[in-house]
Amino acid sequence: MGDPTARIEAVDWTVLNHAYGTAEDVPEMLRNLHHPEKAADAADDLLTHVHHQGGGVYSSAPAVLPHVVAAAADPAVAADVRGDLFHLVRSLAHSGNTAPPRFVTPDWPAAWERAVPDLLPLLEGPVAEERTAVARCLAEAHVRAGEVIVALRARWEAEPEPAIRLHLVDAVGSLVAHPSDQREAALAWLRTLRDGTEPSVRLAAVQALRRARPESSAASATTSAPAPAASSASASVASASASASASASDHLADPADGRTVSEVLFGSDPDAWRPGGRTKGNVIWAVGLLGDDRAGRTDVTRRLLGHLDPEVRAGALQVAAQELGRRRSAVTELLPDVARSLSDPEAENRVFAARILGMCGRASRPWADVLAAMVSEAGEAHAPARSHALWALSRLGDARCVPALARCLAEPDPGFAFHGTHADGWWTYRLDLVEVAGGLGAHADVLLPPLRARLTAAAGLDERRGLCQVLTEWGPAAAPAIPDLLALLDTDAAVWALDALAAIGPAGARAVPMERLRTLLDDPPADQRFAPRSLALAHGRLTGDREPALRLVLPELDEPYGQEAAAALLAELGPAAAPYAGRLRELLPRRDQGWLPLRVGEALWRITGRTDEVVPALVRAITPFAEQGGAHRAVVETVKLLAEIGADAAPAESVLRAFLDADERPVEHGSWRSVPLDDELCEAARAALLAIAARDGAL
């Protein structure tokens, strides 16, 4: 290959570009790769400039590539820097393969094809980590698939490191999906490995074969290769990749794949499934290899829930959560087995099982007695498991959670957070007190004494805010706490105290000192940027005077974005907002989905009483989610509005039925909120259909 650094000056870098403009600064980065004290920063600069965030390939990339490959092959360059450079090569190649052609510079394919022969000898390098990195790069060498497959298979025969052998298998699987004279031979080789005796190789071969199938190659492209030594972070990535793979529209064309997964999982030790990986992540990954074989996934998951290894059971619980969050039919298939894990000897598995039952809400009623026993004073000893069981009972509407929650509120640490967590995934983070207690207003007589005592003694804003938010959810039932809320008007929690007082209703409004309210409105807390708007809205709800809120929010109607808040305020005004109906009509068709059609449609309906202009927009906003899934909170709120509109919502009938008839939950998947959101969607859809049916006197 020669020394490409000697040819840096031969390139006119001023006519090339990267993410930050002209590439005239790239030569210095390339030269610095060969200066030990500058190399690490130079490699990082190249990644951020030439690759940036992916999604395309800049015009400087073809000129940079040979220099980066040369530096990555240079033993004089530090090992960690070489690893970063291989990562850059792989990232550029992946972007070149996956980005829309208009975002890939025309010179890239030829440059990448020329670089592949320079990478092939590096498969024989002395450093194991670098051989792994080279294999990952070569998995993107689609244009020279046949040549690279031959080299990968040859290296597999000589490779002493089991973990690297798995990466080689995976790279072959990535390339077999592309035309070459080696396709049939490589497929036969992968089937031989799949039907062999080494557990980890068998599973890697199943993954490779799935990647090799044209119908699944696009979906499987995100599935991570078996890692030689997964950190907790890389295990998380593997789990996420397995989840994405399992939900994709890929199919097992060969039943032998499913048999292999089952034989390995139940015929070998978990340590043999994927060298260096964490057992829980290995389970999630391995079950994900079953793709759309629903019966196979269900059977394997149920059996793994009873495995002797607690980490295997932990992985099976997460797989079960993924299945339950994705499919309604999984409730009958898996929930009874999950419920048995409430008595798992491993405390964290009990936590996860209780969280799953809470997620599934009313479907968990058969196990209400078990959950109630866990929250009793003589029940579950592990506090997080007890907290999650309490939440599960509250989701069921079971009053046996109330004494337990009252005890928690009286403890220095109640076991719940005072703020919500909205992260995707299946982490068992602390539950939000509002989420647990917000629906228990009917039991305010029991819960108010410890809550009020806690509110009075609260030392931090987070706690005061969280407790106020619970009282806001309770509405009029929180009236005995009015004195405590008034005391907060001179604290940093004044905004939330006023929200709670407004939610209580007339009694709260009568109690608020108008002078104090006006002072807050004129001089809002400087460190709370949201305070002016929140205080203006609360002022309107407490006094009926909407002028401060209108003055603050209405100008947003004429902004390019953010009109939702103004529309929501006009909806609260109802017919009194008639002068703004014309502007709202202009906004209604601006967005097909999201919060804007909901807020604008609701405002128009509440102002004019007309449904003919509103219902079609609302139906358009929710129809794609009935067909494709992924419904979010705005969709659910739109269906609730259709239920309130009633008989005139008839054009939505087919969409509402589609929501109810689906087995795959038509909401966003992948988190603890999937099932609660789907439950809420179904409840709203049923209410809307009942209202529509009443039109014809059917009820």
XYZ file of C-alpha atoms in Angstrom, residues 71-574:
504
model
C -2.450 4.624 10.275
C -4.702 1.882 11.652
C -2.256 -0.697 10.267
C 0.812 1.071 11.634
C 2.116 -0.634 14.813
C 3.844 2.613 15.749
C 0.441 4.193 16.335
C -0.969 3.599 19.827
C -3.350 0.635 20.090
C -6.276 2.678 21.393
C -5.875 5.150 18.523
C -5.815 2.311 15.989
C -9.045 1.045 17.529
C -10.635 4.483 17.049
C -9.474 4.534 13.421
C -10.957 1.136 12.659
C -14.181 2.422 14.180
C -14.057 5.398 11.798
C -13.500 3.114 8.804
C -16.393 0.879 9.779
C -18.674 3.864 10.445
C -17.941 5.417 7.057
C -18.456 2.115 5.280
C -21.738 1.519 7.082
C -22.991 4.991 6.171
C -21.941 4.405 2.585
C -23.996 1.202 2.524
C -27.106 2.472 4.281
C -27.513 6.194 3.621
C -29.680 7.404 0.719
C -27.435 7.714 -2.375
C -27.934 11.477 -2.570
C -26.138 11.793 0.773
C -23.104 9.723 -0.291
C -20.367 11.400 -2.299
C -20.036 9.691 -5.718
C -16.349 8.893 -5.172
C -16.988 6.839 -2.037
C -17.898 3.367 -3.450
C -14.696 3.152 -5.518
C -12.581 4.411 -2.625
C -14.063 1.821 -0.269
C -13.562 -0.959 -2.818
C -9.891 0.041 -3.188
C -9.420 0.026 0.590
C -10.713 -3.504 1.163
C -7.549 -5.307 -0.098
C -5.484 -3.215 2.325
C -7.674 -4.387 5.217
C -7.636 -8.097 4.393
C -4.023 -8.764 5.555
C -4.864 -7.155 8.893
C -7.056 -10.158 9.704
C -3.761 -11.914 10.452
C -2.550 -9.228 12.868
C -1.083 -10.142 16.282
C -3.561 -8.122 18.391
C -6.897 -9.831 19.063
C -8.882 -6.613 19.456
C -7.642 -5.388 16.087
C -8.595 -8.613 14.332
C -12.089 -8.135 15.733
C -12.171 -4.541 14.518
C -10.999 -5.555 11.038
C -13.687 -8.241 10.821
C -16.317 -5.652 11.662
C -14.995 -3.349 8.958
C -14.955 -6.117 6.384
C -18.565 -7.030 7.185
C -19.387 -3.802 5.301
C -17.406 -4.839 2.179
C -20.502 -5.718 0.169
C -18.935 -4.919 -3.206
C -16.186 -7.512 -2.705
C -18.299 -9.986 -0.760
C -16.930 -13.161 -2.348
C -13.261 -12.283 -1.858
C -13.842 -11.206 1.729
C -15.900 -14.302 2.614
C -13.009 -16.492 1.500
C -10.615 -14.533 3.720
C -12.970 -14.580 6.708
C -13.474 -18.334 6.482
C -9.739 -18.914 6.151
C -9.115 -16.780 9.214
C -11.828 -18.681 11.098
C -9.922 -21.913 10.608
C -6.749 -20.382 12.050
C -8.254 -18.118 14.720
C -7.481 -19.312 18.282
C -9.761 -16.831 20.106
C -13.348 -18.137 20.481
C -14.859 -14.653 20.719
C -13.172 -13.521 17.485
C -14.364 -16.649 15.709
C -17.911 -15.532 16.486
C -17.268 -12.124 14.947
C -15.933 -13.822 11.827
C -19.085 -15.912 11.563
C -21.228 -12.839 11.978
C -19.288 -10.948 9.293
C -19.834 -13.809 6.855
C -23.543 -13.635 7.596
C -23.559 -9.912 6.790
C -21.878 -10.538 3.431
C -23.781 -13.631 2.301
C -26.886 -11.506 1.777
C -25.058 -9.827 -1.128
C -24.428 -11.429 -4.544
C -21.167 -13.320 -4.906
C -19.803 -16.606 -6.175
C -19.344 -17.677 -2.529
C -22.981 -17.382 -1.452
C -24.052 -21.018 -1.642
C -20.793 -22.347 -0.195
C -20.967 -19.864 2.661
C -24.587 -20.745 3.429
C -23.695 -24.423 3.547
C -20.776 -23.607 5.871
C -23.021 -21.623 8.199
C -25.540 -24.475 8.326
C -22.740 -26.865 9.216
C -21.702 -24.594 12.089
C -25.310 -24.245 13.226
C -25.712 -28.010 13.374
C -22.393 -28.549 15.142
C -21.607 -29.049 18.809
C -20.175 -25.748 20.100
C -23.056 -23.756 21.661
C -21.739 -20.254 21.022
C -20.843 -21.036 17.417
C -24.248 -22.597 16.808
C -26.031 -19.473 18.006
C -23.690 -17.199 16.041
C -24.433 -19.249 12.937
C -28.186 -18.849 13.482
C -27.709 -15.102 13.666
C -25.556 -15.149 10.542
C -28.113 -17.191 8.632
C -30.849 -14.761 9.618
C -28.722 -11.911 8.326
C -28.140 -13.804 5.110
C -31.806 -13.956 4.204
C -32.858 -11.133 1.885
C -36.177 -10.665 3.681
C -34.447 -10.114 7.018
C -31.119 -8.547 6.131
C -32.359 -4.974 6.466
C -33.941 -5.600 9.847
C -31.029 -7.654 11.098
C -28.457 -5.069 10.127
C -28.862 -3.476 13.560
C -28.357 -6.707 15.492
C -25.063 -6.488 17.288
C -22.445 -9.154 16.793
C -21.495 -11.364 19.732
C -19.190 -9.368 21.968
C -16.036 -10.862 23.440
C -16.355 -9.016 26.743
C -19.516 -7.006 27.154
C -19.540 -4.168 29.619
C -22.874 -3.199 31.144
C -23.208 -0.522 28.456
C -22.503 -2.926 25.606
C -24.897 -5.429 27.140
C -27.563 -2.741 27.051
C -26.843 -2.127 23.374
C -27.068 -5.844 22.709
C -30.383 -5.995 24.545
C -31.758 -3.082 22.563
C -30.549 -4.648 19.317
C -32.162 -7.957 20.212
C -35.413 -6.157 20.957
C -35.319 -4.355 17.614
C -34.509 -7.612 15.844
C -37.341 -9.481 17.523
C -39.880 -6.852 16.538
C -38.762 -6.607 12.909
C -40.608 -8.329 10.094
C -38.046 -11.083 9.664
C -38.976 -14.739 9.457
C -37.249 -18.006 10.203
C -37.167 -19.735 6.847
C -35.536 -22.821 8.322
C -37.093 -24.572 11.354
C -33.612 -25.817 12.197
C -32.774 -22.334 13.430
C -35.463 -22.544 16.089
C -34.452 -26.067 17.072
C -30.855 -24.923 17.439
C -31.747 -22.051 19.747
C -33.865 -24.331 21.904
C -31.219 -27.083 22.026
C -28.492 -24.649 23.037
C -30.528 -22.840 25.690
C -31.694 -26.042 27.343
C -28.740 -28.277 26.629
C -25.736 -26.241 27.689
C -24.431 -23.971 30.409
C -25.283 -20.240 30.076
C -21.574 -19.387 30.113
C -21.212 -21.244 26.815
C -23.843 -19.260 24.933
C -21.716 -16.199 24.208
C -18.170 -15.941 25.597
C -17.622 -12.940 27.834
C -21.206 -11.750 27.628
C -23.420 -11.224 30.648
C -25.914 -14.025 31.137
C -28.990 -11.800 31.217
C -28.021 -10.076 27.965
C -27.177 -13.422 26.392
C -30.679 -14.700 27.108
C -32.306 -11.640 25.542
C -30.055 -11.904 22.499
C -30.558 -15.645 22.057
C -34.344 -15.539 22.329
C -34.289 -12.636 19.862
C -32.778 -15.027 17.327
C -36.181 -16.708 17.108
C -37.426 -13.699 15.167
C -41.151 -13.845 14.429
C -41.514 -17.429 15.632
C -44.005 -16.336 18.278
C -44.830 -19.815 19.535
C -41.131 -20.620 19.804
C -40.364 -17.414 21.698
C -43.243 -17.996 24.070
C -42.290 -21.609 24.775
C -38.615 -20.791 25.330
C -39.412 -17.823 27.552
C -41.793 -19.802 29.757
C -39.229 -22.529 30.224
C -36.401 -20.090 30.935
C -38.487 -18.406 33.639
C -38.012 -21.607 35.631
C -34.270 -21.957 34.955
C -31.959 -22.734 37.867
C -29.713 -19.745 37.113
C -31.194 -16.491 38.531
C -29.520 -14.438 35.779
C -31.181 -16.600 33.137
C -34.513 -16.019 34.856
C -33.757 -12.283 34.866
C -33.192 -12.349 31.124
C -36.389 -14.336 30.599
C -38.334 -11.779 32.634
C -37.099 -8.997 30.361
C -38.020 -10.998 27.272
C -41.464 -11.535 28.800
C -41.797 -7.798 29.433
C -40.911 -7.114 25.801
C -43.484 -9.630 24.594
C -46.198 -8.330 26.911
C -45.453 -4.774 25.868
C -45.780 -5.748 22.215
C -48.681 -8.197 22.040
C -51.996 -8.357 23.885
C -52.208 -12.131 23.422
C -48.962 -12.508 25.358
C -50.899 -11.723 28.543
C -52.598 -15.119 28.596
C -49.464 -16.854 27.317
C -46.870 -15.434 29.702
C -48.350 -13.525 32.619
C -49.116 -16.628 34.774
C -45.469 -17.706 34.479
C -44.252 -14.211 35.278
C -46.503 -14.117 38.344
C -44.772 -17.199 39.728
C -41.585 -15.122 39.787
C -43.103 -13.020 42.586
C -41.657 -15.695 44.859
C -38.292 -15.923 43.070
C -35.416 -16.370 45.578
C -33.568 -13.527 43.824
C -34.872 -10.180 45.112
C -34.303 -8.269 41.864
C -36.311 -10.852 39.973
C -39.200 -10.292 42.381
C -38.898 -6.563 41.682
C -39.054 -7.149 37.942
C -41.984 -9.558 38.197
C -43.977 -7.095 40.318
C -43.159 -4.348 37.825
C -44.492 -6.502 34.972
C -47.719 -7.241 36.838
C -48.123 -3.546 37.556
C -47.504 -2.752 33.914
C -50.234 -5.184 32.881
C -52.782 -3.523 35.157
C -56.164 -5.179 35.435
C -54.954 -8.293 33.658
C -53.016 -9.013 36.878
C -56.116 -9.300 39.076
C -55.730 -13.081 39.568
C -52.573 -12.337 41.574
C -53.938 -9.466 43.646
C -53.803 -11.545 46.837
C -50.128 -12.336 46.286
C -49.365 -8.664 45.704
C -51.361 -7.668 48.776
C -49.393 -10.123 50.885
C -46.162 -8.571 49.617
C -47.181 -5.073 50.801
C -48.442 -6.165 54.214
C -46.356 -5.306 57.268
C -45.159 -8.906 57.521
C -44.750 -9.294 53.756
C -41.945 -8.666 51.270
C -38.665 -7.787 52.976
C -36.982 -6.238 49.934
C -38.155 -2.615 49.826
C -38.028 -2.135 46.017
C -40.068 -5.301 45.456
C -42.575 -4.096 48.040
C -42.822 -0.686 46.326
C -43.420 -2.264 42.938
C -46.070 -4.589 44.354
C -47.784 -1.552 45.893
C -47.799 0.157 42.492
C -49.232 -2.975 40.912
C -52.106 -2.963 43.425
C -52.757 0.723 42.747
C -52.923 -0.061 39.020
C -55.539 -2.689 39.862
C -57.549 -0.200 41.910
C -57.152 -2.545 44.875
C -57.703 -0.683 48.172
C -55.228 -2.939 49.960
C -52.470 -0.702 48.628
C -53.766 2.247 50.676
C -52.585 1.294 54.204
C -49.220 0.304 52.763
C -48.877 3.624 50.956
C -49.855 5.525 54.110
C -47.047 3.728 55.952
C -44.609 4.605 53.145
C -45.564 8.276 53.305
C -44.782 8.310 57.007
C -41.281 6.890 56.474
C -38.203 9.115 55.971
C -37.701 7.397 52.617
C -41.085 6.549 51.120
C -39.543 4.268 48.493
C -40.849 6.357 45.581
C -39.390 9.196 43.526
C -40.855 12.685 43.496
C -40.297 13.067 39.768
C -41.237 11.036 36.720
C -38.790 8.999 34.628
C -39.634 8.581 30.971
C -36.674 6.559 29.712
C -37.236 3.779 27.224
C -36.193 0.273 28.122
C -36.784 -1.999 31.070
C -34.860 -0.408 33.914
C -36.450 -0.852 37.333
C -35.929 2.777 38.315
C -37.860 4.160 41.266
C -41.520 4.641 40.574
C -42.967 8.127 40.605
C -45.185 8.871 43.627
C -47.683 10.647 41.360
C -47.914 7.523 39.212
C -48.566 5.401 42.292
C -50.850 7.680 44.291
C -52.414 9.951 41.680
C -55.398 7.678 41.127
C -56.148 7.147 44.821
C -58.100 10.334 45.520
C -61.035 8.234 46.725
C -58.834 7.233 49.677
C -57.729 10.751 50.570
C -59.163 10.369 54.062
C -56.481 7.770 54.835
C -53.655 9.201 52.766
C -53.988 12.912 53.472
C -52.740 12.915 57.086
C -49.303 11.407 56.310
C -49.086 13.318 53.025
C -49.849 16.659 54.702
C -47.315 15.943 57.426
C -44.750 15.149 54.787
C -45.588 18.298 52.828
C -45.105 20.461 55.916
C -41.745 18.882 56.709
C -40.443 18.627 53.127
C -36.938 20.049 52.841
C -36.494 20.115 49.070
C -38.308 21.389 46.005
C -38.519 17.963 44.365
C -40.504 16.594 47.281
C -42.783 19.617 47.590
C -43.469 19.570 43.864
C -44.203 15.836 43.804
C -46.621 16.041 46.733
C -48.406 19.019 45.176
C -48.774 17.070 41.959
C -50.447 14.220 43.854
C -52.899 16.699 45.368
C -53.544 18.158 41.918
C -54.493 14.708 40.668
C -56.890 14.272 43.598
C -58.724 17.510 42.848
C -61.608 18.346 45.245
C -60.695 15.393 47.484
C -57.535 17.292 48.447
C -59.480 20.198 49.987
C -58.339 19.477 53.591
C -54.782 20.254 52.423
C -55.663 23.849 51.441
C -53.847 25.359 54.485
C -50.691 23.424 53.632
C -50.848 24.571 50.017
C -51.352 28.182 51.042
C -48.231 27.942 53.172
C -46.270 27.023 50.035
C -47.150 30.244 48.238
C -44.108 31.846 49.840
C -41.772 29.034 48.733
C -40.174 27.798 45.525
C -43.138 25.424 45.131
C -45.710 28.203 44.683
C -46.394 27.285 41.045
C -47.373 23.717 41.912
C -49.298 24.765 45.011
C -51.457 27.050 42.864
C -52.035 24.248 40.371
C -53.311 22.067 43.222
C -55.504 24.835 44.606
C -57.011 25.379 41.155
C -57.663 21.644 40.789
C -59.453 21.577 44.157
C -62.009 23.947 42.680
C -64.079 26.767 44.223
C -62.902 26.045 47.764
C -59.297 26.407 46.660
C -60.025 29.554 44.665
C -61.782 31.220 47.600
C -58.856 30.492 49.898
C -56.112 32.003 47.729
C -55.056 35.518 48.834
C -55.554 37.600 45.702
C -52.815 40.026 46.690
C -50.300 37.206 46.946
C -51.457 35.764 43.621
C -51.031 39.126 41.917
C -47.555 39.540 43.430
C -46.508 36.168 42.078
C -47.926 37.042 38.691
C -46.043 40.343 38.570
C -42.796 38.961 39.984
C -42.489 35.240 39.105
C -39.540 33.185 40.404
C -36.531 34.165 38.308
C -35.014 30.674 38.368
C -38.144 28.984 36.986
C -38.411 29.940 33.321
C -41.773 28.222 32.957
C -43.248 30.125 35.930
C -44.752 33.144 34.109
C -46.895 30.956 31.875
C -47.846 28.501 34.641
C -48.774 31.310 37.017
C -50.827 33.094 34.363
C -52.754 29.900 33.606
C -53.336 29.193 37.309
C -54.466 32.793 37.809
C -57.089 32.331 35.114
C -58.380 29.085 36.566
C -58.553 30.506 40.068
C -60.049 33.901 39.275
C -61.710 33.551 35.895
C -59.525 36.388 34.604
C -57.789 34.959 31.531
C -56.274 38.211 30.343
C -52.739 37.626 31.751
C -52.567 34.194 30.134
C -53.963 35.444 26.839
C -51.454 38.276 26.784
C -48.598 35.842 27.356
C -49.650 32.877 25.224
C -51.733 34.153 22.315
C -48.797 35.664 20.370
C -47.625 32.074 19.872
C -50.508 31.512 17.459
C -48.474 33.418 14.892
C -45.197 31.584 15.542
C -43.953 28.821 13.200
C -44.119 26.289 16.056
C -45.578 26.017 19.538
C -49.174 27.008 18.830
C -50.469 24.076 20.902
C -50.387 25.958 24.211
C -52.331 28.895 22.812
C -54.935 26.565 21.295
C -55.317 24.745 24.615
C -55.948 28.042 26.387
C -58.582 29.023 23.815
C -60.245 25.647 24.358
C -60.554 26.498 28.056
C -62.249 29.780 27.138
C -64.829 28.082 24.942
